[in-house]
mmCIF file of C-alpha atoms in Angstrom:
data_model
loop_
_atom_site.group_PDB
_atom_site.id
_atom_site.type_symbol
_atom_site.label_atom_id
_atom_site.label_comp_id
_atom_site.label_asym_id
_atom_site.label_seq_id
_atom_site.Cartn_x
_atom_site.Cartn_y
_atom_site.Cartn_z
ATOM 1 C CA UNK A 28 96.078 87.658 -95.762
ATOM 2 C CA UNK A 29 97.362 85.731 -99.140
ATOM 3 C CA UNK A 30 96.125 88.723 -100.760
ATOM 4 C CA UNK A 31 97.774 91.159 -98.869
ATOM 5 C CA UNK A 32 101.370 89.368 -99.326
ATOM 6 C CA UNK A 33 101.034 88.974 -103.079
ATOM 7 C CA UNK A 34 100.370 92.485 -103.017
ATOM 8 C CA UNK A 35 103.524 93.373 -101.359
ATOM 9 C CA UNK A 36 105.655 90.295 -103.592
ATOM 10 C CA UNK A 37 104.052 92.211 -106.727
ATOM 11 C CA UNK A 38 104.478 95.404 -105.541
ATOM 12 C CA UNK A 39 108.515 94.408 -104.716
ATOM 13 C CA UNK A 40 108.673 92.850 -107.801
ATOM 14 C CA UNK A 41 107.471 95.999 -109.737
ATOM 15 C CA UNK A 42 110.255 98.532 -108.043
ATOM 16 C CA UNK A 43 112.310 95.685 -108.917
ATOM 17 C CA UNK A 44 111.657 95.939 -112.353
ATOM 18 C CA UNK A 45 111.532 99.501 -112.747
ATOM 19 C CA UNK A 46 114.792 99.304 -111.303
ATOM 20 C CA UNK A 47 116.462 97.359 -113.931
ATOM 21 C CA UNK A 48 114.600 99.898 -116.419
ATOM 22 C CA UNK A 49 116.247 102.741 -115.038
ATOM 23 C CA UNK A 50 120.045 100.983 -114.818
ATOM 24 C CA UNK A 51 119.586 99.341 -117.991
ATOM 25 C CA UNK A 52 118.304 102.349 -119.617
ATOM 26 C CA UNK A 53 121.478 104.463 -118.575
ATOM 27 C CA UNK A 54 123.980 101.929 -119.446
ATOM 28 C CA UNK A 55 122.227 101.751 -122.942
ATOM 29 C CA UNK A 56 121.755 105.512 -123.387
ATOM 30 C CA UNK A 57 125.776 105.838 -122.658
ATOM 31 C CA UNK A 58 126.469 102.990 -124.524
ATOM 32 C CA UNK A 59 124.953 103.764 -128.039
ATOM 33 C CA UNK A 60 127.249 105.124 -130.806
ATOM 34 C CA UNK A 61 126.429 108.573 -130.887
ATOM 35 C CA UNK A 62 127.723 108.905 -134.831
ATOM 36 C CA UNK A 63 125.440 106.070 -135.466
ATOM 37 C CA UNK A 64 122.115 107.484 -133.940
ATOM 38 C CA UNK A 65 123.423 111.185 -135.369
ATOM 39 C CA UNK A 66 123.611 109.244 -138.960
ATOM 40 C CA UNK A 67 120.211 107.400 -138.681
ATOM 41 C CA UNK A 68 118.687 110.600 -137.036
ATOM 42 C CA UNK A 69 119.905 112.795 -140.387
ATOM 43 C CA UNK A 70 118.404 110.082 -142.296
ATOM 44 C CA UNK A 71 114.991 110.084 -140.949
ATOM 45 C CA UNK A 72 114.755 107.908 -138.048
ATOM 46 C CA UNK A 73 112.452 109.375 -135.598
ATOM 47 C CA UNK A 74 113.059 106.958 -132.875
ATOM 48 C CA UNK A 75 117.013 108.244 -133.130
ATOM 49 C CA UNK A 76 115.944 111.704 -133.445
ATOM 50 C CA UNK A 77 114.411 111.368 -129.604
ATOM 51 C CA UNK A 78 117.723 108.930 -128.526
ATOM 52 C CA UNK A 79 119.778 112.043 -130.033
ATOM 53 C CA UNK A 80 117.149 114.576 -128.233
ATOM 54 C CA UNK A 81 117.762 112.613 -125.193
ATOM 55 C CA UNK A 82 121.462 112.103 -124.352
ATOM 56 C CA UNK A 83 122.385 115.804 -126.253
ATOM 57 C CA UNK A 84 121.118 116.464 -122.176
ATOM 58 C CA UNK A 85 123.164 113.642 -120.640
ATOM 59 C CA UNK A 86 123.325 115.333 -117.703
ATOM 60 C CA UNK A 87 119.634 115.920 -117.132
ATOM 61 C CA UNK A 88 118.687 112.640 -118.560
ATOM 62 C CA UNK A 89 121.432 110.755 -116.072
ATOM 63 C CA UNK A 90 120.240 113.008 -112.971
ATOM 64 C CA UNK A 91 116.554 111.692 -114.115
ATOM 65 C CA UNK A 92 117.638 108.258 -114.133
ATOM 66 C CA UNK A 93 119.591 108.098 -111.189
ATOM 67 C CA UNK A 94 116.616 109.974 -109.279
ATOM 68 C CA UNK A 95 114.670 107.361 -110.704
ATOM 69 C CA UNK A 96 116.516 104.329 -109.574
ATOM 70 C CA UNK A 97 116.919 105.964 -106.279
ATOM 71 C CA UNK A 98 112.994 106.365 -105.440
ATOM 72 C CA UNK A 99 112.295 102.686 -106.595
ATOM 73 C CA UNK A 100 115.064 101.192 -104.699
ATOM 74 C CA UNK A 101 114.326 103.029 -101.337
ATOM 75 C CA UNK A 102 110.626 102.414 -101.684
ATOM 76 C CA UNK A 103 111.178 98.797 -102.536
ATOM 77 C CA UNK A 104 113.366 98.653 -99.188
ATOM 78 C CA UNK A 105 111.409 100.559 -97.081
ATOM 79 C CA UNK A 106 108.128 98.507 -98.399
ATOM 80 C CA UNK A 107 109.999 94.977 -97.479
ATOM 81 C CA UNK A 108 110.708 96.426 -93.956
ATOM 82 C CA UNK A 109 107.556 97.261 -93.159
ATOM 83 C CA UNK A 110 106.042 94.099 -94.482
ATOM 84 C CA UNK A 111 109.013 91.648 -92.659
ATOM 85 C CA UNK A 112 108.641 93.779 -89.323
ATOM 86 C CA UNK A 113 104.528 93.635 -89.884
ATOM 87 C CA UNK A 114 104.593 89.560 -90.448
ATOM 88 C CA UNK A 115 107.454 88.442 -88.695
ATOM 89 C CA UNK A 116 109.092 91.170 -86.614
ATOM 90 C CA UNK A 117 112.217 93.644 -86.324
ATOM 91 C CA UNK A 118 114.484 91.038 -85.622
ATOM 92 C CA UNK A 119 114.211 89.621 -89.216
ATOM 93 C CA UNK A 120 114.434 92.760 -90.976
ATOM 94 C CA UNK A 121 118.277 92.070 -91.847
ATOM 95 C CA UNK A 122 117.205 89.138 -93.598
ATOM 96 C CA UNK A 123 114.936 90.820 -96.000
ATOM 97 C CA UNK A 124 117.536 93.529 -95.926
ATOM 98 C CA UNK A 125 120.281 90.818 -97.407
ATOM 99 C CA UNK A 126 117.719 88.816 -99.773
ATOM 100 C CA UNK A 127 116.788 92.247 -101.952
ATOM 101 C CA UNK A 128 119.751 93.792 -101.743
ATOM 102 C CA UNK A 129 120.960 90.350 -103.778
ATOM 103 C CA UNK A 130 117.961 90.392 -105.742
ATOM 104 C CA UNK A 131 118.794 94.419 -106.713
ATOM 105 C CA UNK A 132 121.998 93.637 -107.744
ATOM 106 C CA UNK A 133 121.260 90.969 -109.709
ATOM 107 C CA UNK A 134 118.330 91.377 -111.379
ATOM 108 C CA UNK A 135 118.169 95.260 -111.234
ATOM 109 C CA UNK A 136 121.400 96.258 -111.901
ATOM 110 C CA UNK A 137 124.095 93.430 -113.441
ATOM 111 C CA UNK A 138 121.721 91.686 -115.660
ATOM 112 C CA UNK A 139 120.294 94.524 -117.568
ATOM 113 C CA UNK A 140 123.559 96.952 -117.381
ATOM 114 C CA UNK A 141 124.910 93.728 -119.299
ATOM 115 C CA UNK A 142 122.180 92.702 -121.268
ATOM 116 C CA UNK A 143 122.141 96.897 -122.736
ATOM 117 C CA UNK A 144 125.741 96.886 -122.904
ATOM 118 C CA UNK A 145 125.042 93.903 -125.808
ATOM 119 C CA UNK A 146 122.012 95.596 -127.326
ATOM 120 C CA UNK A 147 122.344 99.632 -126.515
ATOM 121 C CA UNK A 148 120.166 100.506 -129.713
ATOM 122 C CA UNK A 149 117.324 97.500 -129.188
ATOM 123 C CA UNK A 150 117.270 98.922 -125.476
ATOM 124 C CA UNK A 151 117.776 102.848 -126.357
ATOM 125 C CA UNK A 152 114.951 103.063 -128.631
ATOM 126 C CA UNK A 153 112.170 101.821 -126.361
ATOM 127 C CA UNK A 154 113.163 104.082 -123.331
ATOM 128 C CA UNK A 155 113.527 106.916 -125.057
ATOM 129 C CA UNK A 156 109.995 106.839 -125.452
ATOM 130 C CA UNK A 157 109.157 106.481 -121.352
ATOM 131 C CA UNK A 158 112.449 108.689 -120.561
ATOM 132 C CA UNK A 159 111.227 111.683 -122.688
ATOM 133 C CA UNK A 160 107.976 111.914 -120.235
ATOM 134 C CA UNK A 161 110.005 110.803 -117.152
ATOM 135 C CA UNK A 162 112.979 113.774 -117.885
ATOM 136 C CA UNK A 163 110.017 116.383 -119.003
ATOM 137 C CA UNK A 164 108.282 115.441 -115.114
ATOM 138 C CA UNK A 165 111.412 114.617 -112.951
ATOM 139 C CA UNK A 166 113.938 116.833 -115.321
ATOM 140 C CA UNK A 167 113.133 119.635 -113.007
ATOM 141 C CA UNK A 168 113.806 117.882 -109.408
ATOM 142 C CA UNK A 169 116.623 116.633 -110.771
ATOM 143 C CA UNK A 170 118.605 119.637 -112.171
ATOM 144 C CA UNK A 171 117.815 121.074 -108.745
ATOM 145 C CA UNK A 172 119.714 117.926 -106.913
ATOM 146 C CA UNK A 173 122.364 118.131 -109.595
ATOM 147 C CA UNK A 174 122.919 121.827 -109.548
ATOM 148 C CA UNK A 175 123.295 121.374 -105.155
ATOM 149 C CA UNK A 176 125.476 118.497 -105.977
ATOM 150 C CA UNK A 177 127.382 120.449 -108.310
ATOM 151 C CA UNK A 178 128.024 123.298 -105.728
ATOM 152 C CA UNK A 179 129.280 121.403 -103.117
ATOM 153 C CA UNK A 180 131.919 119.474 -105.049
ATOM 154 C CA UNK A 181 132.931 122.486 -107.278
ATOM 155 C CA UNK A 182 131.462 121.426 -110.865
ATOM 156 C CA UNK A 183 130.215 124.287 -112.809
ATOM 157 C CA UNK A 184 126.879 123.541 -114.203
ATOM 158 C CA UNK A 185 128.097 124.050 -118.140
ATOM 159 C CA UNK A 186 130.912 121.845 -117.617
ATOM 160 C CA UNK A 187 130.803 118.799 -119.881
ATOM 161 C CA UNK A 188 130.706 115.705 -117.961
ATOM 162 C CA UNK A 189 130.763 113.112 -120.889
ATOM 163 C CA UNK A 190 133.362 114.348 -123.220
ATOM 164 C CA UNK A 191 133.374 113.188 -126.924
ATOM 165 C CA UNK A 192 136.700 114.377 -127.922
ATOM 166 C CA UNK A 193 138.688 111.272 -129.862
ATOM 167 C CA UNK A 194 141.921 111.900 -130.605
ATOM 168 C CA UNK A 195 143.535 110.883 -133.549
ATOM 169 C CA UNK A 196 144.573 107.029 -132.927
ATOM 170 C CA UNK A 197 140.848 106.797 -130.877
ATOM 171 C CA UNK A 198 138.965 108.226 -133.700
ATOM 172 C CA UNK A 199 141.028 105.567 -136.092
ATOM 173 C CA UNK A 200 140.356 102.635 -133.935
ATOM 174 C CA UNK A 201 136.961 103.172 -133.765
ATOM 175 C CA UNK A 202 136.806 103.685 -137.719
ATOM 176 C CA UNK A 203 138.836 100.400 -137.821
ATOM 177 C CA UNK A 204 136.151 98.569 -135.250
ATOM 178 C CA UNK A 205 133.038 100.012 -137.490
ATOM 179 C CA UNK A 206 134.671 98.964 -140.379
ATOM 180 C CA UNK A 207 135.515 95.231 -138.963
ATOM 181 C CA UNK A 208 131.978 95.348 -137.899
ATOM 182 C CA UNK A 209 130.318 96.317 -141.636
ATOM 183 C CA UNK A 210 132.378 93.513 -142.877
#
């Protein structure tokens, strides 16, 4: 019996943290300086070569991770309903419901959106790695579900969702930030 719940704790605790993977992965991905990674990818840098290899797909790559996120999350709820109504019945269910929906937020999506916000790069580099394999295996389900999600709300599929276009006082505040930052 003690077995069998720190199973289910560990296997919770698992989605969990493949959870906070997948949302801080994203945030970091978005959040990297593309001219940065493009600069230490022309200088050699193979692990910004696959960061660069990765989000020049955004769209695949975000499709993958919110796919991603998606499985863990449901199978993390639907395993914590089956174990509440197995041990202590339906009638707690909304109570297990409550506690990892709080734990979710917290520790699998505002703690390491934040914590990749900070440290894109530190965070980017690793799950490029574990992304590359994920987008190569999922990359496929998830164009399909982003190409049906495209048609029904009218997005062509070669429209550029994350635009890079800076206009001219963007492009210098940004020179003005980097340069503050060299400093």
């Amino acid at each position: 019996m003690i077995t069998t719940i720190a199973i289910f704790i560990g296997s919770i605790l698992g989605l969990i943290i493949t959870s906070a993977f997948f949302s801080g992965s994203e945030t970091a991905l978005t959040a990297v300086s593309k001219a940065r990674i493009r600069h230490l990818a022309d200088e050699g840098d193979n692990r910004a070569k696959e960061v660069e290899k990765l989000i020049s797909k955004q769209d695949k790559l975000i499709s993958t991770l919110l796919v991603g996120n998606n499985l863990v999350n449901i199978s993390a709820s639907a395993l914590l309903t089956f174990f509440v109504i197995k041990k202590f019945g339906d009638e707690y269910v909304w109570i297990g419901t409550l506690l990892l929906t709080i734990f979710i937020i917290i520790f699998a999506e505002i703690a390491p959106k934040s914590f990749a916000a900070k440290r894109p790069e530190s965070i980017a580099y690793p799950a490029s790695r574990i992304l590359k394999v994920l987008t190569k295996y999922l990359g496929s389900f998830s164009e399909m579900l982003t190409n049906i999600s495209n048609s029904l709300t009218g997005i062509k599929n070669n429209e550029n969702y994350f635009s890079e276009n800076l206009n001219r006082d963007e492009l210098k505040s940004v020179l003005e930030k980097e340069t503050k930052e060299v400093d």
